[in-house]
XYZ file of C-alpha atoms in Angstrom:
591
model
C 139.212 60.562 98.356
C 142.039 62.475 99.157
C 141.582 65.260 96.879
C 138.599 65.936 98.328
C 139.972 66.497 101.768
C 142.304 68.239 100.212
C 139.823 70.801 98.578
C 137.488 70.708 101.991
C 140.738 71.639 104.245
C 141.550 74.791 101.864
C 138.567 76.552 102.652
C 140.277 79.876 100.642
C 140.993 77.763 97.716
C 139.002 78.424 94.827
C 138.159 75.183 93.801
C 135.955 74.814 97.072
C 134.690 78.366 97.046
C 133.729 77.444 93.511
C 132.298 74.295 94.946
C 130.457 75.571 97.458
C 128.572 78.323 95.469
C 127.564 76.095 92.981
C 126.200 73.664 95.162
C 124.407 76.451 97.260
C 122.790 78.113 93.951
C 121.674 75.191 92.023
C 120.202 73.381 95.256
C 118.874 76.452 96.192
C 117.092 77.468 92.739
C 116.050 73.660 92.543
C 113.880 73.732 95.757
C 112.618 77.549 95.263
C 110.724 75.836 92.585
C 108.722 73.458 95.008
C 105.377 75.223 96.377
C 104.626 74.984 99.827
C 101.175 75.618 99.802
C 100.510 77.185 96.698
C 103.488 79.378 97.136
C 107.283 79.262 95.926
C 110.263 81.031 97.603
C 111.743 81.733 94.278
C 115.742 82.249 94.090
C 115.392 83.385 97.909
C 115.905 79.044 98.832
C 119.053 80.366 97.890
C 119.931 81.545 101.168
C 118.349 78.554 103.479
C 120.701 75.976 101.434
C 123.790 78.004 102.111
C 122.827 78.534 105.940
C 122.522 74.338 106.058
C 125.686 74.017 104.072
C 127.590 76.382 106.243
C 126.223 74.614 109.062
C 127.502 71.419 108.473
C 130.565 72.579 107.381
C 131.217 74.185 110.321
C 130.118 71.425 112.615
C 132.185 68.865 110.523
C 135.157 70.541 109.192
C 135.901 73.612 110.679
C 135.287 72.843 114.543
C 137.281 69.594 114.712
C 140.108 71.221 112.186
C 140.317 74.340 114.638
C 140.789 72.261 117.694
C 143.491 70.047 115.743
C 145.245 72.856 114.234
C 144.628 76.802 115.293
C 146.083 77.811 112.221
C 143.401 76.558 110.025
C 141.660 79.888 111.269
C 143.588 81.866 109.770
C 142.273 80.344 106.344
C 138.619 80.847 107.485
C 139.456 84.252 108.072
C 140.682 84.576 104.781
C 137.956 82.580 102.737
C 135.163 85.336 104.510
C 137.263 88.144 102.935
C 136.680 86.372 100.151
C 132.849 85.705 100.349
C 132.361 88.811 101.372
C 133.824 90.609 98.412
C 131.642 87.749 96.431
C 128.067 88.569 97.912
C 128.824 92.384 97.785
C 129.824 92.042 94.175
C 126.394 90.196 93.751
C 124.449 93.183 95.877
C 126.103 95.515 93.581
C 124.903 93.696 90.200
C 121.425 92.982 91.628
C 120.588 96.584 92.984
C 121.695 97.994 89.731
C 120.185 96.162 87.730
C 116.965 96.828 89.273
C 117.677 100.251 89.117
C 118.039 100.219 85.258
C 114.600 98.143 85.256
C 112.433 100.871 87.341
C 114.374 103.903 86.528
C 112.338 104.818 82.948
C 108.861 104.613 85.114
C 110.316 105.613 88.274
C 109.034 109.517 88.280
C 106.031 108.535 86.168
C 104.469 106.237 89.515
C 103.578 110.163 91.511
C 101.380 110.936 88.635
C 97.810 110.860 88.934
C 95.961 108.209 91.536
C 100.090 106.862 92.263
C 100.967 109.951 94.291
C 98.229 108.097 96.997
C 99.171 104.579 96.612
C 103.061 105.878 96.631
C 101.900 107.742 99.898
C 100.274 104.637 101.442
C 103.155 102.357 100.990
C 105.380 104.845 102.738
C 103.261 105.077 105.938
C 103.626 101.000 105.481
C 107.393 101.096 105.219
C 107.596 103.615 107.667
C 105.100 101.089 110.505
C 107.616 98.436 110.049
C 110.309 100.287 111.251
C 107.905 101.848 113.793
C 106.457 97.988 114.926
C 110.415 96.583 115.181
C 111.893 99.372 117.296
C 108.438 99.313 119.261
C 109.536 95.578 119.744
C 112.946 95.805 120.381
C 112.666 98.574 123.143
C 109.935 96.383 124.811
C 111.664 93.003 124.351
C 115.049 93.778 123.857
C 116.036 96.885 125.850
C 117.743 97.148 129.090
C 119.081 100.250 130.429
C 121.859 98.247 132.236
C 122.888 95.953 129.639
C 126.364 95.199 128.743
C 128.120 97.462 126.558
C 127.220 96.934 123.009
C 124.220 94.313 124.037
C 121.612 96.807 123.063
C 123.145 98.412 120.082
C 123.632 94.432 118.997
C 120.250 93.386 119.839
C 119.055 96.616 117.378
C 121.470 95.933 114.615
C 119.409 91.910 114.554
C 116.236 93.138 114.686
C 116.614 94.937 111.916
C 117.614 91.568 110.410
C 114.425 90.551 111.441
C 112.326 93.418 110.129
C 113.834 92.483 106.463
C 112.929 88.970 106.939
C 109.607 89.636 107.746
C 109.110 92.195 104.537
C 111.018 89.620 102.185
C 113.338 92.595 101.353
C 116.863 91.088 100.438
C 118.496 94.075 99.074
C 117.230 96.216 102.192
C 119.609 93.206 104.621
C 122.391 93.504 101.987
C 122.257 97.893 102.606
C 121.912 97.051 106.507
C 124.822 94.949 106.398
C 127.197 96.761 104.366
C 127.091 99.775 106.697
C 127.037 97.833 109.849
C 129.883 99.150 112.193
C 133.098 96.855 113.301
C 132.756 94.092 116.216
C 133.966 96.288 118.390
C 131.543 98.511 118.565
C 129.452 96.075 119.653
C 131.336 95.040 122.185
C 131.922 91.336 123.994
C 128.712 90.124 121.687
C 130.830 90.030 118.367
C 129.370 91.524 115.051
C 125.764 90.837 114.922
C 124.889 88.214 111.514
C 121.710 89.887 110.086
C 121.497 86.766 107.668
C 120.176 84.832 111.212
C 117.630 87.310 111.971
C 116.253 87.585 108.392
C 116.385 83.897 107.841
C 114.253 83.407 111.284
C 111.634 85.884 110.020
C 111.537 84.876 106.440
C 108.925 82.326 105.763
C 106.576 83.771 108.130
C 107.012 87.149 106.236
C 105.807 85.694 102.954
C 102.741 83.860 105.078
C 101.678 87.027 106.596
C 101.700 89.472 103.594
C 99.362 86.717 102.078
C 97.502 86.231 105.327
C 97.147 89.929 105.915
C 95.555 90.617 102.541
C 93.051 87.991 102.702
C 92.538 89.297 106.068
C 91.851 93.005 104.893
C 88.881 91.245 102.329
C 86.865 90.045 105.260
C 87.294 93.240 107.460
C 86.248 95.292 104.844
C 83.510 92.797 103.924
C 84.672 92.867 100.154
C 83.087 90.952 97.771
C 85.313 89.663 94.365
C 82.144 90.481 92.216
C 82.131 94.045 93.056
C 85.409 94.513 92.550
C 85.657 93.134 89.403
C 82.657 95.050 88.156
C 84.194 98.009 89.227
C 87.646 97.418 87.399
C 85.611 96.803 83.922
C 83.931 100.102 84.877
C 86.924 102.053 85.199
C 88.354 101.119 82.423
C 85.291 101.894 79.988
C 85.316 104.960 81.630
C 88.865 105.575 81.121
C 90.173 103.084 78.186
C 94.162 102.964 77.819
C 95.632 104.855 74.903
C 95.625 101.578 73.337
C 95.603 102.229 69.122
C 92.927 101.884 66.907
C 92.570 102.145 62.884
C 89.397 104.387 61.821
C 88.376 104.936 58.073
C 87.111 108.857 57.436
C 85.583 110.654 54.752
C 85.912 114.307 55.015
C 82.039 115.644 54.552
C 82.898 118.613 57.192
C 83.555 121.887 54.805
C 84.642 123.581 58.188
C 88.017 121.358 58.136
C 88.565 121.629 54.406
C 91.442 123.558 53.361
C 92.849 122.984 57.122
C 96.597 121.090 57.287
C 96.592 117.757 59.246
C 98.616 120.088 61.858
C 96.063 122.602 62.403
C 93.326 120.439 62.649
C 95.380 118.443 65.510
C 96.360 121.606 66.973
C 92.258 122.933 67.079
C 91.559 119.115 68.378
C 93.948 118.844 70.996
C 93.523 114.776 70.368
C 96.350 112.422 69.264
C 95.943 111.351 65.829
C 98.012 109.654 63.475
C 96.744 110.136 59.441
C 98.964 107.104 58.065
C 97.262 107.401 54.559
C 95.466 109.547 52.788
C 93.278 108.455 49.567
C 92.306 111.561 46.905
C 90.326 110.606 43.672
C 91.399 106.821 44.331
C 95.348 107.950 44.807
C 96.745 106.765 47.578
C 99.524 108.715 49.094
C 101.044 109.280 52.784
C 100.558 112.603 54.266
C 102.527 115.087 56.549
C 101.498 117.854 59.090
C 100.948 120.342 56.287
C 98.875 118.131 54.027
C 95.381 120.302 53.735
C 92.432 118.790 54.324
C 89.562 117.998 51.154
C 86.056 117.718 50.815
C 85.402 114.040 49.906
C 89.186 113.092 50.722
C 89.760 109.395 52.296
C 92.102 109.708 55.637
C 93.420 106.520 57.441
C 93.486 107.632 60.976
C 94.955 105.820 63.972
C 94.316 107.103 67.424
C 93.503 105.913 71.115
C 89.394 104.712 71.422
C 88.960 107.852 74.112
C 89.681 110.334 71.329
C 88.031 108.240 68.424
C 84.323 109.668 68.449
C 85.490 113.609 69.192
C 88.087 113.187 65.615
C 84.725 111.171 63.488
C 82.637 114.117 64.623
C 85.153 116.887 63.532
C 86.184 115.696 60.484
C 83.099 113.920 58.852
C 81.803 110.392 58.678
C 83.309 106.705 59.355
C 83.311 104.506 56.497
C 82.194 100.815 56.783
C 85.144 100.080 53.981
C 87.882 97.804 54.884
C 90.754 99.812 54.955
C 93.137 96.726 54.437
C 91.509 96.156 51.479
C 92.337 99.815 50.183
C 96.038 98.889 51.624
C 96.595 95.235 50.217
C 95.277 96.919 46.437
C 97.887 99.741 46.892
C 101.525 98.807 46.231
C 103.341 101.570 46.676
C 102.703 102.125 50.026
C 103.780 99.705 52.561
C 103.899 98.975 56.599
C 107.463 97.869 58.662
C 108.138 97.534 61.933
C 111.861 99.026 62.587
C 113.643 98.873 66.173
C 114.728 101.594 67.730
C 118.918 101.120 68.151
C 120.252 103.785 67.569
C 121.599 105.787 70.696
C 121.438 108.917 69.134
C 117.247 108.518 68.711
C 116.951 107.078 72.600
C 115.248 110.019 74.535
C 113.785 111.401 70.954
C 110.521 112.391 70.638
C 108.679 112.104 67.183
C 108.138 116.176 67.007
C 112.076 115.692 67.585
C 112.778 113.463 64.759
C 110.339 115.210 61.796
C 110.096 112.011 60.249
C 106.507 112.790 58.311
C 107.997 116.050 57.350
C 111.220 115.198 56.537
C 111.116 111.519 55.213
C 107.369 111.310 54.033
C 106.919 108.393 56.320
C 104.253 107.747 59.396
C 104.488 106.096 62.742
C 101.419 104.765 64.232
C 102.335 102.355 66.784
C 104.550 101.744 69.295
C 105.280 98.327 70.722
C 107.746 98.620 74.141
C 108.243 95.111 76.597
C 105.273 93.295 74.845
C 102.922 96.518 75.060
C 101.445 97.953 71.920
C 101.066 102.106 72.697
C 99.945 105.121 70.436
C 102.528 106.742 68.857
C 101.885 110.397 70.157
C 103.769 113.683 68.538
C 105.224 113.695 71.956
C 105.984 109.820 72.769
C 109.983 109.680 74.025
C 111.904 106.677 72.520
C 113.666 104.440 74.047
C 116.356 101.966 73.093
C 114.299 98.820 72.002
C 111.757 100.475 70.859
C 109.486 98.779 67.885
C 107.881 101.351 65.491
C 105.292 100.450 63.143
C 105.638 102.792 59.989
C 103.902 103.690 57.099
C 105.333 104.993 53.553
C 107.161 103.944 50.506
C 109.682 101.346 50.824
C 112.450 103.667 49.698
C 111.377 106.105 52.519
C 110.920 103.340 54.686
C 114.909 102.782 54.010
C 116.101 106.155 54.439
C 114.259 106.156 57.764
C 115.970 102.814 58.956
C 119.381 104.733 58.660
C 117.915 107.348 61.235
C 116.135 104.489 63.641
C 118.510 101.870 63.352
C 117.313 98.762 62.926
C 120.262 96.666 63.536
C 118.702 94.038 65.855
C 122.296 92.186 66.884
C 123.204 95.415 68.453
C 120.757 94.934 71.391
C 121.648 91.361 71.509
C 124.812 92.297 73.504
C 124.604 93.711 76.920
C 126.508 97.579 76.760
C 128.127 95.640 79.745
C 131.053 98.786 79.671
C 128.340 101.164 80.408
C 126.699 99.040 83.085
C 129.968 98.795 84.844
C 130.672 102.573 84.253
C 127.679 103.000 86.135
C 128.437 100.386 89.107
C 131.740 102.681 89.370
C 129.779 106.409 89.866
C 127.451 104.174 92.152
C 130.210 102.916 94.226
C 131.945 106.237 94.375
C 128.535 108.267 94.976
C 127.267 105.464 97.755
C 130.493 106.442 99.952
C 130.076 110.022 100.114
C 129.514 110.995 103.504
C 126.167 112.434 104.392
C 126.279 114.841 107.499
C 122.818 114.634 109.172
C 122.728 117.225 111.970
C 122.160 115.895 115.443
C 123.816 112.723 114.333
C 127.427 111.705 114.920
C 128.263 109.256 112.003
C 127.229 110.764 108.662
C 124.831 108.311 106.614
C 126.272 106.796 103.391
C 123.992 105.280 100.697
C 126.640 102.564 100.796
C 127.489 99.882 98.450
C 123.611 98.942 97.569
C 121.945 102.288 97.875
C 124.758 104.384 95.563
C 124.546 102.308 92.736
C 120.742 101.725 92.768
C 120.070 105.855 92.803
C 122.794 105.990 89.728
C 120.873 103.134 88.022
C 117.401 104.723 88.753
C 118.797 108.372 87.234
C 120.339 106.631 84.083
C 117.396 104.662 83.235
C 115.190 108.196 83.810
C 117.517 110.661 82.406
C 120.696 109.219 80.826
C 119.150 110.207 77.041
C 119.496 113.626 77.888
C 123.852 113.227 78.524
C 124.026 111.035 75.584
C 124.089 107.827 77.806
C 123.020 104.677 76.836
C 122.541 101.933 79.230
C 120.103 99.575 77.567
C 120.360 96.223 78.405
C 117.731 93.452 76.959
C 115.154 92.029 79.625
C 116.728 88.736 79.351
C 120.444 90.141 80.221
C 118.857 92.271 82.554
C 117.398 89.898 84.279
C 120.051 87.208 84.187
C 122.942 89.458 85.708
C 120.322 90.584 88.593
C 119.404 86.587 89.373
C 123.261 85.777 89.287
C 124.235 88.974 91.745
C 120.877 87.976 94.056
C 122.239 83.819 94.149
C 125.691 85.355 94.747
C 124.860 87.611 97.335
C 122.062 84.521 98.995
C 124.810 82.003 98.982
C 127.546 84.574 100.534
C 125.149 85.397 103.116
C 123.851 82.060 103.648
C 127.494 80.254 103.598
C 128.483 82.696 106.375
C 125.758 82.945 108.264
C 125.382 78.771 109.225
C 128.235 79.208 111.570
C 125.752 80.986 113.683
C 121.829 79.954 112.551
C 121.925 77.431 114.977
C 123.369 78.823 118.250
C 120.885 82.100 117.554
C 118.178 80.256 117.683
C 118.845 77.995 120.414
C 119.902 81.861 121.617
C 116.038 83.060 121.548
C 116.424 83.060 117.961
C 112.765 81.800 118.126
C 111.597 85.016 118.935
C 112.542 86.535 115.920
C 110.124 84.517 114.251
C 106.998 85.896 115.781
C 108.271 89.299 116.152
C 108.913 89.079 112.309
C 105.053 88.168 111.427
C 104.004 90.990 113.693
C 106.495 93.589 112.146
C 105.216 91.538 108.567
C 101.505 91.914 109.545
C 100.672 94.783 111.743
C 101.485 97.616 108.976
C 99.412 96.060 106.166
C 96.203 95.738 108.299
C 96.590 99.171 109.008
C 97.516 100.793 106.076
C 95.965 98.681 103.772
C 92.119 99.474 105.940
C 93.561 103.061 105.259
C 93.826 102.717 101.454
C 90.796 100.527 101.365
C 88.321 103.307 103.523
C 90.144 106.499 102.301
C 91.671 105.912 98.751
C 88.766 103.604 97.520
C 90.933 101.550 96.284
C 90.046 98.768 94.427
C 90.820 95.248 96.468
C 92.994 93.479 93.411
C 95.319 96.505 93.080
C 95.005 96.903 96.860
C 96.650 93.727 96.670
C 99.627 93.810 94.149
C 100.260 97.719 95.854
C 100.757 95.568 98.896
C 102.831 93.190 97.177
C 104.728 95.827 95.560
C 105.413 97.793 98.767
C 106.623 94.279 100.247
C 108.910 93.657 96.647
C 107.447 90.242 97.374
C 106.650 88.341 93.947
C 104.979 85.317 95.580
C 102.352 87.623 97.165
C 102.233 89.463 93.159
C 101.394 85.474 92.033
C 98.828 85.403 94.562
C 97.077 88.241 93.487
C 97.097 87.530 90.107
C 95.690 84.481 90.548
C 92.999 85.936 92.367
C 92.111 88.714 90.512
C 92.409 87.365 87.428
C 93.016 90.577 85.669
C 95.919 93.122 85.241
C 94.783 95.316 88.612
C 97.352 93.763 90.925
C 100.191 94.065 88.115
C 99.211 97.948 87.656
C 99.449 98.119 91.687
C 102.743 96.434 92.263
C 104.852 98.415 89.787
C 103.279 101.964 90.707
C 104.762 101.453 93.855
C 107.725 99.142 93.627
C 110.072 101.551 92.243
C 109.737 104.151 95.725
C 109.274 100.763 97.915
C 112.124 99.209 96.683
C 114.538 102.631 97.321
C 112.769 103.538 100.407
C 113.614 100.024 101.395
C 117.307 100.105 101.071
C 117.611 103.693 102.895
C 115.699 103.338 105.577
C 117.721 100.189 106.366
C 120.895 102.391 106.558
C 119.379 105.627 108.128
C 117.663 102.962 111.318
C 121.396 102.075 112.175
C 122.960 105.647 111.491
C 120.369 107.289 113.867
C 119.465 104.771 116.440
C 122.540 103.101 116.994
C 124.398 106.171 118.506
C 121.715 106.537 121.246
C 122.249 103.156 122.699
């Protein structure tokens, strides 16, 4: 066994950082799995495995090895270096990643009824800061404390108030911009990681707890609600696509173009055949319009009765019939990977005018949409198209098609972007009034690069498309390496903080956790209307807190709590990381 004392006493070796990580990650991935009732921690275990690893490491190795031999601090010292470079790598992946995820919808979530649910998870974010400084001056706050105890006591509370909203990337932001130990005078650098861990799994408890809370306050009943989602959306059906077989009997449309008549309509349409005295042929904008003429229409089921009524009568004919009997015209589905068509919109591309061939659908992350003159393309993208084969081929020379390419991560562009994020996260932002200028440090910088790339990148030529399986395996390894860096580091101290009074942070957490959704969420409920099941996954979302997402879909049942969580995630989740960094830029100096 010697060579494992000999890997155990070179705590800056990499075989035992190795070691250690792995252990940390795949225990702590292993029991996120396990529900505790009904709910899973997810990757987040991550963290409580490190802290008990650390732990024992530091009760059995490093204590006894430090009292034998003072120089063996020296290689502690130098294996946190190391860690820490580790788990801010990790941050840097994760936050980006995300960014890339959210940044295509990000601008989108203000439009219509998301401007008030964006609004309403604000004034939530905003109450949890308001609820842990309200606790912290009561609690923690002494006007003739020892220099650095209050500005200490702060900087772990707002450990605590990330704990209790299950917002990882918001402690990573708070750490990173944390001043040096001497600021904080005789009580050493604060370790967030304790804080957070303390008001953790209480934080997950209470967002659950809250919500089911809100139902019987408001005296909401699951029937209603239901009822009034299938309402809604008969009211107000998705442009989800639909095929419709017309005759033209109106003699007011004949001799119109295709274009016109859209134009006159103002209704998405798509004519992906067109059938004259029983010749089949696909049509373009300036195809006119005849009496008795056979059009294969597809457009959203809101605009479906206004075109039938415009243009003449539905026919009761199966149009695949008419298709499978025609040869010469057939349907492909092509993917969009071609950089130069990402941002493109079909009026962009011409591709009825100039190819003879028609789009009708567009399928994007498992969602089938219409394909609209104005629909923007993205990287991806898979375009159901009608025409002749040989048009069909020219076409795929435009779109792409060349499915391998988006097998591989553009993992140069993604760390092209982690470099402007770096670079743009330590510019120094004056505030006036405030001393220390505010940075978007090493999380925020590379999250608002990510979030502008994934929103606006087509328009400068960049493409940073990543597929949802790379995406989301680079942002679960960052997350595990930033969990087990923070956890690793922070089981030195777990213990002694909460022997400490550590065991306040747990109830302060599940009032910082509850307190703001009861509010807020009565607000949205009394105010917005809001329906309860995306109530719930807008309170999920505002919380970035996927177990609470699970519960609500369970519960609901339907895709309410889904549209709810990622109207407001994308604002949350950068509202989250800032405010962490602008509490400790403004507060701190006035302790």
């Amino acid at each position: 066994m010697e060579w494992l004392n000999q890997i155990l006493l070179n705590p800056a070796g990499p075989a035992f950082l190795a070691m250690a990580f792995a252990i940390v990650i795949w225990g702590g991935v292993k029991l996120g799995r396990v529900k505790f009732g009904g709910v899973a921690l997810g990757v987040t275990f991550v963290l409580f495995v490190g802290i008990l690893v650390g732990h024992l490491y530091n009760v059995y190795v490093v204590e006894p090895q430090v009292a034998a031999n003072p120089d063996f601090a020296q290689s502690m010292a130098v294996q946190n270096k190391i860690i820490n470079f580790v788990k801010e790598l990790g941050l840097i992946l994760f936050v980006y990643c995300i960014g890339l995820q959210v940044g295509p919808g990000f601008f989108a979530t203000f439009r219509k009824g998301g401007v008030g649910m964006n609004l309403v998870s604000t004034g939530m974010i905003l109450l949890n800061v308001a609820v842990m400084l309200g606790l912290f001056f009561l609690w923690y706050y002494h006007s003739d404390a020892a220099a650095g105890e209050n500005r200490y006591n702060l900087a772990m509370m707002v450990g605590v108030m990330y704990g209790a909203v299950t917002n990882t990337p918001g402690l990573g932001a708070a750490t990173s911009v944390l001043p040096g130990e001497d600021y904080f005078g005789a009580m050493g650098l604060p370790s967030l990681a304790d804080g957070y861990a303390c008001a953790y799994p209480l934080g997950v408890v209470g967002i659950i707890g809250a919500t089911i809370l809100i139902r019987y306050l408001c005296k909401i009943s699951f029937e209603k609600e239901t009822e009034q989602i299938q309402r809604e959306q008969e009211a107000d059906p998705a442009a989800i696509p639909h095929h419709v077989y017309i005759r033209v009997t109106n003699k007011g449309v004949c001799g119109k173009t295709l274009r016109e008549l859209h134009d006159f309509l103002k209704r998405d349409f798509v004519c992906s055949r067109c059938k004259v005295n029983e010749e089949m042929f696909v049509p373009n904008g300036e195809t006119k319009l005849e009496e008795g003429m056979k059009l294969m229409l597809v457009c959203s089921e809101s605009d479906m009765d206004a075109v039938i009524t415009l243009i003449g009568e539905r026919l009761q004919e199966s149009w695949r019939k008419e298709i499978n009997e025609n040869t010469k015209y057939i349907s492909r589905r092509l993917v969009v990977t071609n950089p130069a068509v990402n941002g493109k919109t079909f009026n962009n591309l011409h591709l009825s005018t100039l190819y003879g061939v028609n789009v009708t659908r567009v399928t994007r992350n498992g969602m089938t949409m219409f394909a609209s003159r104005g629909f923007r393309l993205q990287m991806g993208d898979r375009l159901l198209m009608t025409g002749t084969e040989e048009n069909i081929n020219n076409v795929k020379e435009i779109i792409g098609d060349e499915v391998k390419h988006l097998e591989h991560p553009n993992v140069g562009m993604v760390f092209l972007g982690i470099l402007i994020g770096v670079l743009v996260g330590q510019l120094p932002i004056p505030i006036p009034g405030v001393d220390i200028p505010v940075k978007l440090g090493l999380a925020g910088g590379p999250l608002v690069v990510a979030i502008l790339i994934g929103a606006f990148g087509y328009k400068f030529n960049i493409t940073a498309y990543t597929t949802t399986s790379a995406n989301l395996m680079m942002r679960e390894v960052g997350l595990c390496l930033f969990l087990a860096g923070v956890g690793i580091q922070a089981g030195a101290s777990f213990w002694k903080t909460v022997m400490a009074g550590g065991y306040n942070y747990v109830w302060m957490g599940f009032l910082i956790t509850v307190i703001p959704i009861l509010i807020m969420g009565i607000v949205a409920r009394w105010k917005l209307k809001l329906n309860y099941y995306t109530l719930m996954g807008m309170i999920a979302g505002t919380y970035t807190d996927p177990p609470a997402l699970g519960f609500a879909n369970q519960t609901a049942g339907n895709d309410a709590p889904a549209i709810g969580y990622s109207t407001v995630y994308p604002l949350s989740m950068f509202l989250r990381i800032l405010v962490a960094q602008l509490t400790l830029a403004l507060v701190l100096p006035l302790l």
